[in-house]
Coordinates of C-alpha atoms and ligand atoms in Angstrom, one line a residue:
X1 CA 9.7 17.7 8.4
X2 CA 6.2 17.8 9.7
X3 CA 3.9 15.5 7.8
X4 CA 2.8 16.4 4.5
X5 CA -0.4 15.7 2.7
X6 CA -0.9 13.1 0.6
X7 CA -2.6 15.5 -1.5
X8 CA 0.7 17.7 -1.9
X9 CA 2.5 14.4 -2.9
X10 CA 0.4 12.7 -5.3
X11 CA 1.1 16.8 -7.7
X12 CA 4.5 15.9 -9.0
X13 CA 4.1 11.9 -8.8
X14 CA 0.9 12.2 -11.2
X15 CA 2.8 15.2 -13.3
X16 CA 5.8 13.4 -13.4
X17 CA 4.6 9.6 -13.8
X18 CA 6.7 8.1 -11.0
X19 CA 4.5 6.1 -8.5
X20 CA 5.3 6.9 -4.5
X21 CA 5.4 3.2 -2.2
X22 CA 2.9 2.6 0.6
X23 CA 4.3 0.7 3.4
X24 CA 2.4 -0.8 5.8
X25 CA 3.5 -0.4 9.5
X26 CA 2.8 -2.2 12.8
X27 CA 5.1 -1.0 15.2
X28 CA 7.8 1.0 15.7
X29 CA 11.2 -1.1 13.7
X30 CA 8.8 -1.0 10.7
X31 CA 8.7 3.0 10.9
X32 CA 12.0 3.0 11.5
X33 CA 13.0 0.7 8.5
X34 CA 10.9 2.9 6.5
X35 CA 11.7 6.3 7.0
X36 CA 15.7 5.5 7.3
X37 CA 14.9 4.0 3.5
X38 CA 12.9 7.1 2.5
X39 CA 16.0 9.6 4.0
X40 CA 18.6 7.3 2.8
X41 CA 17.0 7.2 -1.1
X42 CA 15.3 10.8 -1.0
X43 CA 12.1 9.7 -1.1
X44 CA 8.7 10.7 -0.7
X45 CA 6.9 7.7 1.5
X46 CA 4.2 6.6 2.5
X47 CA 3.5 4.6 6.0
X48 CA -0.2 3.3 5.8
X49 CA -1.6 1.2 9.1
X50 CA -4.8 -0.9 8.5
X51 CA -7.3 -1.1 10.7
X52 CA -6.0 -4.1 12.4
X53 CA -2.7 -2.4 12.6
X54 CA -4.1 0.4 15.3
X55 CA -5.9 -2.1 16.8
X56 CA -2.5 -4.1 17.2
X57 CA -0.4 -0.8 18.4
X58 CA -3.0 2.2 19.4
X59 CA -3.4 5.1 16.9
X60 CA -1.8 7.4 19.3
X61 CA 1.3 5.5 19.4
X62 CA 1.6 5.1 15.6
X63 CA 0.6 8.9 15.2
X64 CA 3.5 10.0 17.3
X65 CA 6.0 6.8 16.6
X66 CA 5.5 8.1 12.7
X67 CA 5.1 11.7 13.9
X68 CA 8.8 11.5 15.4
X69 CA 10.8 10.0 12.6
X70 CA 8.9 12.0 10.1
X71 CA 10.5 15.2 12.4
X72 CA 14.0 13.7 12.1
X73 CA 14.1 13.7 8.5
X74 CA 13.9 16.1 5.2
X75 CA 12.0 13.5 2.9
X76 CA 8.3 14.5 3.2
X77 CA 6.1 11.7 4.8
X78 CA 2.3 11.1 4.7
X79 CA 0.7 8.9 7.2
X80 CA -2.7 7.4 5.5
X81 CA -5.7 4.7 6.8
X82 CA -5.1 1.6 4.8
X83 CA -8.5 0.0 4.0
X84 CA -10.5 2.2 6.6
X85 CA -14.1 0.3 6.4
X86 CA -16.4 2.7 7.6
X87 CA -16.8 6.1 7.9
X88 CA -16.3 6.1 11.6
X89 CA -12.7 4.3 11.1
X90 CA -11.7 7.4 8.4
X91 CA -12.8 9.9 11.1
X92 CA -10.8 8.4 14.0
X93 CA -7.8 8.7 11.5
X94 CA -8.6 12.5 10.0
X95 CA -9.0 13.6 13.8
X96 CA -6.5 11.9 14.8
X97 CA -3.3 13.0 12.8
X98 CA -3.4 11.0 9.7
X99 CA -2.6 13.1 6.5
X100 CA -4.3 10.1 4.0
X101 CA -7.1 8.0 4.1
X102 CA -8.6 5.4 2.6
X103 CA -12.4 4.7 2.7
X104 CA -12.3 0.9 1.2
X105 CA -16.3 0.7 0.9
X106 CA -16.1 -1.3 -2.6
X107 CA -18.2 -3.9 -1.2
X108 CA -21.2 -1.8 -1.0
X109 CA -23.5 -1.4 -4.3
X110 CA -21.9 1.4 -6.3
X111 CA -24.4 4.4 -5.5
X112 CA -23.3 3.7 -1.5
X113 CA -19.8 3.5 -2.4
X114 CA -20.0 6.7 -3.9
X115 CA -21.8 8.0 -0.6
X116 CA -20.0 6.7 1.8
X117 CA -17.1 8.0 -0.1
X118 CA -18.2 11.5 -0.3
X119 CA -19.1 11.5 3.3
X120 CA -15.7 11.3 3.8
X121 CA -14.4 13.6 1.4
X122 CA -16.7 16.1 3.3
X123 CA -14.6 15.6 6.2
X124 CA -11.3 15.1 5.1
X125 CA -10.8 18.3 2.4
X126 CA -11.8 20.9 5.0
X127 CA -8.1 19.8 7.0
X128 CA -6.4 19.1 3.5
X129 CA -6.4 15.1 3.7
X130 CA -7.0 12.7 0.9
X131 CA -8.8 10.4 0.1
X132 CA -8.7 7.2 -2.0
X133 CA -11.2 4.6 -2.5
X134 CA -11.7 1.6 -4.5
X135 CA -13.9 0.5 -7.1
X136 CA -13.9 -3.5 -8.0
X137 CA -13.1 -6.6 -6.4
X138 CA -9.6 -7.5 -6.2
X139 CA -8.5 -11.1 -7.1
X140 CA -6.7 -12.5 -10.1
X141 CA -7.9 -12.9 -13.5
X142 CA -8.2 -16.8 -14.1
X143 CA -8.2 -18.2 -17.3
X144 CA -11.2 -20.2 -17.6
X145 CA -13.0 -17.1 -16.1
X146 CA -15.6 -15.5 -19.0
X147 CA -15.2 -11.4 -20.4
X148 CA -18.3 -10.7 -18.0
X149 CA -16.8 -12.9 -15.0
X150 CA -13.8 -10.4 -15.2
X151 CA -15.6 -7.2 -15.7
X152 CA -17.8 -8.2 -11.9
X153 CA -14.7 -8.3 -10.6
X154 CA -11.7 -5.8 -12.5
X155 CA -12.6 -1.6 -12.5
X156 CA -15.4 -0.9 -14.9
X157 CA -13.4 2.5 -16.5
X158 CA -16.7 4.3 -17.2
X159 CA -17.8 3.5 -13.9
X160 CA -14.9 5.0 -12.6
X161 CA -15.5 8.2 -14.9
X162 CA -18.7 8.4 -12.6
X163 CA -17.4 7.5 -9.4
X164 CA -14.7 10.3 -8.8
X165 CA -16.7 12.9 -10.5
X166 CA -19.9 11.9 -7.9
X167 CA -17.4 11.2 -5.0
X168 CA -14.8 13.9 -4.9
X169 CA -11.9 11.0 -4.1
X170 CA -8.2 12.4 -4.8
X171 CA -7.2 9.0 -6.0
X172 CA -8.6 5.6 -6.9
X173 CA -7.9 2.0 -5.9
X174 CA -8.2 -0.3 -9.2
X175 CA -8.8 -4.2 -9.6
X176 CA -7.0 -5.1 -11.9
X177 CA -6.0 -8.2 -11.4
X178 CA -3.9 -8.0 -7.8
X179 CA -4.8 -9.9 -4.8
X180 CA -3.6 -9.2 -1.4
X181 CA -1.2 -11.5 0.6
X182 CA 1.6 -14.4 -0.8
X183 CA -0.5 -16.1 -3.0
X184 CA -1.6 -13.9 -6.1
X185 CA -1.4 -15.9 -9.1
X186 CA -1.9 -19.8 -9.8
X187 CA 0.1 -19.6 -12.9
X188 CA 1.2 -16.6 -14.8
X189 CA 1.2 -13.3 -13.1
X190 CA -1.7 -11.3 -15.1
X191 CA -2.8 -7.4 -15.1
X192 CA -5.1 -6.1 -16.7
X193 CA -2.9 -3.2 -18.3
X194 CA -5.5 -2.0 -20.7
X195 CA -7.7 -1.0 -17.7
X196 CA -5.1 1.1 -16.4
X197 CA -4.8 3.2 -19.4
X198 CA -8.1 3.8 -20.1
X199 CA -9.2 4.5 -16.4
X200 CA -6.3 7.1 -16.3
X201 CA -7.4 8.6 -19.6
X202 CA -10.6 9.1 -18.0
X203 CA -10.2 10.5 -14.6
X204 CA -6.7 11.4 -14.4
X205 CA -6.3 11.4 -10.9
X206 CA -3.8 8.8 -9.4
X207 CA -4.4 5.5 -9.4
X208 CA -3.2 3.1 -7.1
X209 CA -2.0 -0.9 -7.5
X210 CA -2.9 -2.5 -4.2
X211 CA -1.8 -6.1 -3.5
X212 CA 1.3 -5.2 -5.2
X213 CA 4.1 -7.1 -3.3
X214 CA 6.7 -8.8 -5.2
X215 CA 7.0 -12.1 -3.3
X216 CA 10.4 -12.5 -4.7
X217 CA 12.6 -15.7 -4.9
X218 CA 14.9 -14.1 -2.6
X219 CA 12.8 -13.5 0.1
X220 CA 10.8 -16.8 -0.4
X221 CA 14.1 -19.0 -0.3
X222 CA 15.5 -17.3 2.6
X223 CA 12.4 -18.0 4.7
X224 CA 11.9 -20.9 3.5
X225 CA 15.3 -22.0 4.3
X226 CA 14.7 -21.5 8.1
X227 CA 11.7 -23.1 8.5
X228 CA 8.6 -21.0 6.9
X229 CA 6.1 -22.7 4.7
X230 CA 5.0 -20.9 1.6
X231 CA 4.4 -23.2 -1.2
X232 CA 3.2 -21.5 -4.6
X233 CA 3.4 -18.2 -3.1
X234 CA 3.7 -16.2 -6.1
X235 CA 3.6 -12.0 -6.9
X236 CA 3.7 -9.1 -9.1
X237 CA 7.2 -9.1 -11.1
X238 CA 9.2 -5.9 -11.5
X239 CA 8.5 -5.0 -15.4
X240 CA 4.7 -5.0 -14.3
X241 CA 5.4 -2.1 -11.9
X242 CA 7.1 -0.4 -14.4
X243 CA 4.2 -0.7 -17.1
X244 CA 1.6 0.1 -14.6
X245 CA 3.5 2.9 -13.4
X246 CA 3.5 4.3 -17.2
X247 CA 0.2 4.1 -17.8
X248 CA -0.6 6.2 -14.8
X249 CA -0.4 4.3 -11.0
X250 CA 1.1 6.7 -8.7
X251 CA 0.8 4.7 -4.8
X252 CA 1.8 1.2 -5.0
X253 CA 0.7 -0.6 -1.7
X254 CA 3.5 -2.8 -0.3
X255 CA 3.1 -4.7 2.6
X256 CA 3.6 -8.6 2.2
X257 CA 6.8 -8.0 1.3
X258 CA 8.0 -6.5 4.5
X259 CA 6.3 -9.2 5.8
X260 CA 8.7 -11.9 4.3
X261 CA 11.9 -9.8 4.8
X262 CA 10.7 -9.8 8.4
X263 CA 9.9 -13.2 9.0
X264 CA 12.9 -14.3 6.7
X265 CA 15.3 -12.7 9.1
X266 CA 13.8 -13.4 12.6
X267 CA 13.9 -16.8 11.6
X268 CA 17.8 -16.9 10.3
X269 CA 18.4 -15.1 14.0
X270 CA 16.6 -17.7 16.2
X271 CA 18.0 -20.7 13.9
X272 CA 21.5 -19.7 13.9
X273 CA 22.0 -18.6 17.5
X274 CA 19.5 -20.5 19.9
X275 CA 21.3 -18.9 22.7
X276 CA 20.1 -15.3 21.7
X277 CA 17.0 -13.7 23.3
X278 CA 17.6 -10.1 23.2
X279 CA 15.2 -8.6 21.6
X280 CA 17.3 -6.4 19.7
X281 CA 19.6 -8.9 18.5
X282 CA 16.3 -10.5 17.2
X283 CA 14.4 -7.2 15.7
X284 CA 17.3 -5.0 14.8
X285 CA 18.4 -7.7 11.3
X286 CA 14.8 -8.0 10.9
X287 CA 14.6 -4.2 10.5
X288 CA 17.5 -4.2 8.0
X289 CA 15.8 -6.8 5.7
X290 CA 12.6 -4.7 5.9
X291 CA 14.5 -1.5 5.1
X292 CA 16.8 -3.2 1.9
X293 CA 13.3 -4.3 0.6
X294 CA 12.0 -0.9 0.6
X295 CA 15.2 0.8 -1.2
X296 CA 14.7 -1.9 -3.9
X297 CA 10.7 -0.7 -4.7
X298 CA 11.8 2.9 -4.1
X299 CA 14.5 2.5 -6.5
X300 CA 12.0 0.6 -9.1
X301 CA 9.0 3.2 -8.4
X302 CA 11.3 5.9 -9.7
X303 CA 10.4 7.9 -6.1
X304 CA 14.4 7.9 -5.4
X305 CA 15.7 11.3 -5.8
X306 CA 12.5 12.9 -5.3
X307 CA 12.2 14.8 -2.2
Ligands
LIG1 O1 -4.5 -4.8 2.7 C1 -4.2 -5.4 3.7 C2 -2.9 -5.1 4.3 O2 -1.9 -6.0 3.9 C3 -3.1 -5.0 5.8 O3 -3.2 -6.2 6.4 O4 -5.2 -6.0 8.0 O5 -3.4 -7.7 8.3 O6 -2.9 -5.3 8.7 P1 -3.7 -6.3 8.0
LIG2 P1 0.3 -6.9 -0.5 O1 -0.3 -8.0 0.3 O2 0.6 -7.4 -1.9 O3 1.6 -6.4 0.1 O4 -0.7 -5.7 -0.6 C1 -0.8 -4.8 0.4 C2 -1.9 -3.8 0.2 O5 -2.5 -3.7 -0.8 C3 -2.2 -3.0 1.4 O6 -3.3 -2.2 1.1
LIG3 ZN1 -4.8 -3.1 -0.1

């Protein structure tokens, strides 16, 4: 089907507490990998590029790579700006065929968050796109870091309260205790769970967990075995998606952990068959590995079975 909204998608994940995956996409066996996994599990999905992504693959090739798949397949599909850093980056993306974006301007003082923000709200609800923004500084919650340390960095919820009333945002990107990339946590994986709750209570739009990758034993060893170095990467285990998820996260933001399944089995290819060097032979396991990985969050965000 055509793409959908993520505004139309977020209705039944936020009324029926099941959170919808956000997968990040470079190119074309990651869209591939990604709606096959959404068709195969009836599942809504979302395929997010970054900035750096269209700079990497042109946002009329992702449009129409994403575009074409979506076509091919009854599980409805949003297509949303990850991170989008200025208001100029969102409207490339609302022009441009993107049903989602995110205006990531949490680096700004709060009162120009909150305009920036509604800027782009301005521009996106006319055509029926969302929006989500973030409020707080992602990063992990240290031990030997003070109560005030933790509220600089983690979602202030009455903050929040004010935020999506003065901004308009359809849904909210929350610190709470997440980092991007492998390396998330020195020593035990913390979130701040209580944060969740009461920001939900609050605004009860959806929330959403960025940074949110696994980085599981099994895709650590298996890279690891050919070759990649990754010491003390470490990531969010499954029980915390599940708690999160209850207490009201409905877009969890995946895209390490594509990363690893991808490297993981490039690398197993080029160590186990140095004579290979078509490229297929090369990409098309890697696209498997990336695909399995997204069945297993699909499966564990409750989104299978519901498109
Ligand atoms: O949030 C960051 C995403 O993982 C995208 O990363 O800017 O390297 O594409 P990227
Ligand atoms: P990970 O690095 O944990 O996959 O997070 C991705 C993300 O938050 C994209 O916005
Ligand atoms: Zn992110």
């Amino acid at each position: 089907m055509p793409l959908v909204s993520l505004i139309e998608m977020y209705k039944p994940a936020n009324a029926q507490k099941y959170a919808i995956g956000q997968f990040n996409v470079n190119n074309l066996e990651f869209v591939q990998a990604a709606l096959e996994a959404a068709d195969e599990m009836k599942s809504p999905i979302i395929l997010a590029a970054s900035t750096s992504a269209i700079k990497y693959a042109g946002l009329d090739y992702l449009v129409n790579i994403v575009r074409t798949g979506s076509g091919k397949i009854s599980a409805p599909v949003a297509l949303h700006l990850d991170h989008g850093a200025t208001i100029e980056d969102a409207e490339k993306c609302i022009n441009g065929g993107f049903t989602s974006v995110m205006i990531d301007a949490s680096h700004h003082p709060f009162e120009e968050n909150i305009r920036i923000t509604r800027e782009v709200v301005k521009m996106a609800h006319p055509k029926n796109i969302a929006v989500e923004a973030e409020l707080g500084r992602l990063g992990g919650i240290e031990d030997n870091v003070s109560v005030s340390e933790k509220d600089a960095i983690l979602t202030d919820p009455k903050q929040a309260e004010q935020f999506v009333k003065e901004s308009g945002c359809d849904a909210l990107a929350v610190a709470v205790g997440t980092s991007h990339g492998a390396y998330k946590f020195k020593g035990e994986a913390k979130l701040a769970f209580d944060r969740i709750g009461d920001i939900k209570k609050r605004i009860g739009i959806p929330l959403v967990l960025h940074g949110a990758s696994g980085v599981g034993q099994d895709l650590l060893e298996k890279a690891q075995k050919y070759g990649a170095k990754l010491p003390g990467a470490k990531g969010v285990p499954d029980e915390a998606y599940i708690k999160a998820i209850s207490l009201g996260i409905n877009k969890i933001n995946i895209d390490t952990d594509l990363r690893l399944a991808w490297v993981g089995a490039v690398r197993e290819v080029l160590a186990n068959k140095p004579e290979e060097f078509d490229p297929r032979k090369v990409l098309g396991p890697a696209r498997e590995a990336v695909k399995k990985v997204i069945i297993g969050k699909m499966k564990l965000f409750d989104s299978a079975g519901k498109a």
